[in-house]
Amino acid sequence: MGQPLLHGDERWIGREREVTERRMAAATTPERHGEGLPRRLCCRELQLQEFPDKYVIRSLDPDAPDHAFSVDRSDGHLQTLSGDIGSETPFKVATIYGVVGVIRLLAGTYVLVITDRQEVGTYLGYSIYHVKSMKFLSCNEALRHSTSQEKKDEAYFMSLLRTVESTPGLYYSYERDITLNLQRACTLDEVRVHKPLWKQGDPRFVWNRNMLEELIEIKLDAFIIPLIQGSFQTIQFTLKKSPVRITLISRRCNRRLGTRMWRRGANLEGDTANFIETEQLVEFEGLKSSFLQIRGSIPLLWEQIVDLSYKPRLSIISHEETPKVVERHFHDLIQRYGETMAVDLTDKHGDEGELSRAFAAEMEKLPHVRYVSFDFHHICGKGNFDNLQLLYDQIKEDVEKQGYFLVNAEGRILSEQNGIIRVNCIDCLDRTNVTQSYMARKSLNSQLQYMGAFSSSECISMYDDIYDMFKILWVQHGDEISLEYAGTLALKGDLVRYGRQTLAGLIKDGMSALSRYYLNNFQDGIRQDAMDLISGRYSVRRNGPSPFQLNAFESLSYLPVASVLIVGGLTLTTLTLNQGTTHSTSFLL
């Protein structure tokens, strides 16, 4: 199942005839992207009406003019509306482009809406939008009756919400769920694809999952937009007089959201920091092909506590659950992706070496998972991108066996990807992005050869203009992923763009490294607080019975800033850590 049904080189049976017939069919038959999927599943444009006592959000879509709901400005109560809301005239009217979700704090409810968007391309024929700006609508009239300390606490939490408003890398579609990769989407049953978008999605990649519950409870399906955080890049060019589209889409997992130094390793459930699924989608003459890779922090219990030093010491946390944590992590990957191969790019000396050896020792206990150690800095230390061929030579057989997903214009599956490469370094940013771009290039050559865009002897590096576009695609992807986790552009971008390190690149990397140092020590704690708040890692309750509760293996240094205030006795607010809590709303897997 891992390889196309027809394979080989020039000896492919009926290859030329098949390509010719497909080109003729493509010229006369429209592509059937996601056949059976209802269109306009979410309201595309909304009107926000402000009244003294409430907000009203109403659909402006011609095919859904009656969809509307109100939010009480005193207590945040949500209520569906139908028909005319009366003769009252709003004192302010604005256009918004989506409702992200609802969050309740000490004395108020806050509704996050999309105030600006940009269309950035299409995914399988459906428009994709990048969130340019968001705003929280405050429904906190009850704050007037709160104590002075509660007002101070609420002000701090509101400052975290302002941080959330500027979250980078959020993407969505009104018509298609983009949390699912092509292979999973094509294997959905017919019943599921007719459900609202939030019911179709992979809950791991719904960035606003925790904020959707109240909208779901009152059945506001037309307003519920699953957002992903990650990256969306696309390029288009022509080969053999036919257009080729390459789309690169990354989906960040919401189970262990965080910033670079404040969220490392795994939790007890086996979820890792900076876990991202990256899909490279190729479309040519009705054929669609998808190649998946994943990245994620080393799945051990470890930390790197910020201490104002340039490179804080790594610390492995000794815990009896460590073997089970690693096993849980890879069991989940195998269930989702099939055969999994772990490629570890960390150094073999110093703190990284100690962590790498600990990882290798745990992987020896999992004989069904192949572990490959590749010291990127040592082997590619002089900036020679091409030395990654040494890694590829080690894993080529397994990579080709895993294959890629391929479906034709009629929706018939021609091949499936039956395994995945999991790549990590320390941050899962710079070295990881360089390596994944190399693997993606190898797969792209194979995909385009099978599709008939390349002959068996051609590859993308033979076409300078196209190759440059492909490299820039991956550079921009790496920059966006890095901004979300580290707050700066990616390092080592030159290796992807030029195959070597340049002087300008060294200067840029130096500036980015200094920026990371500043952000890690002085800004990321606040960003981490904000992520923990909106992702449900902790919740805000009045008159709670106990102070903040820690995960057993996380040190006091990783308490969110707001929680440090609580432990210090400066607030009466209770923040309760939600550890694997099952919410009343069930997201389908």
CSV table of N, CA, C and O in Angstrom, one decimal, residues 63 83 153 546:
chain,number,residue,atom,x,y,z
A,63,ASP,N,-27.1,33.1,1.9
A,63,ASP,CA,-27.8,31.9,2.0
A,63,ASP,C,-28.0,31.5,3.5
A,63,ASP,O,-28.5,30.4,3.8
A,83,GLY,N,-35.0,35.9,13.2
A,83,GLY,CA,-35.8,37.0,12.7
A,83,GLY,C,-35.3,38.4,13.2
A,83,GLY,O,-34.1,38.6,13.6
A,153,ASP,N,-6.8,41.2,39.7
A,153,ASP,CA,-6.5,39.9,39.0
A,153,ASP,C,-7.2,39.9,37.6
A,153,ASP,O,-6.5,39.4,36.6
A,546,SER,N,-8.4,25.8,46.7
A,546,SER,CA,-7.0,25.5,46.8
A,546,SER,C,-6.2,26.3,45.9
A,546,SER,O,-6.7,26.8,44.9
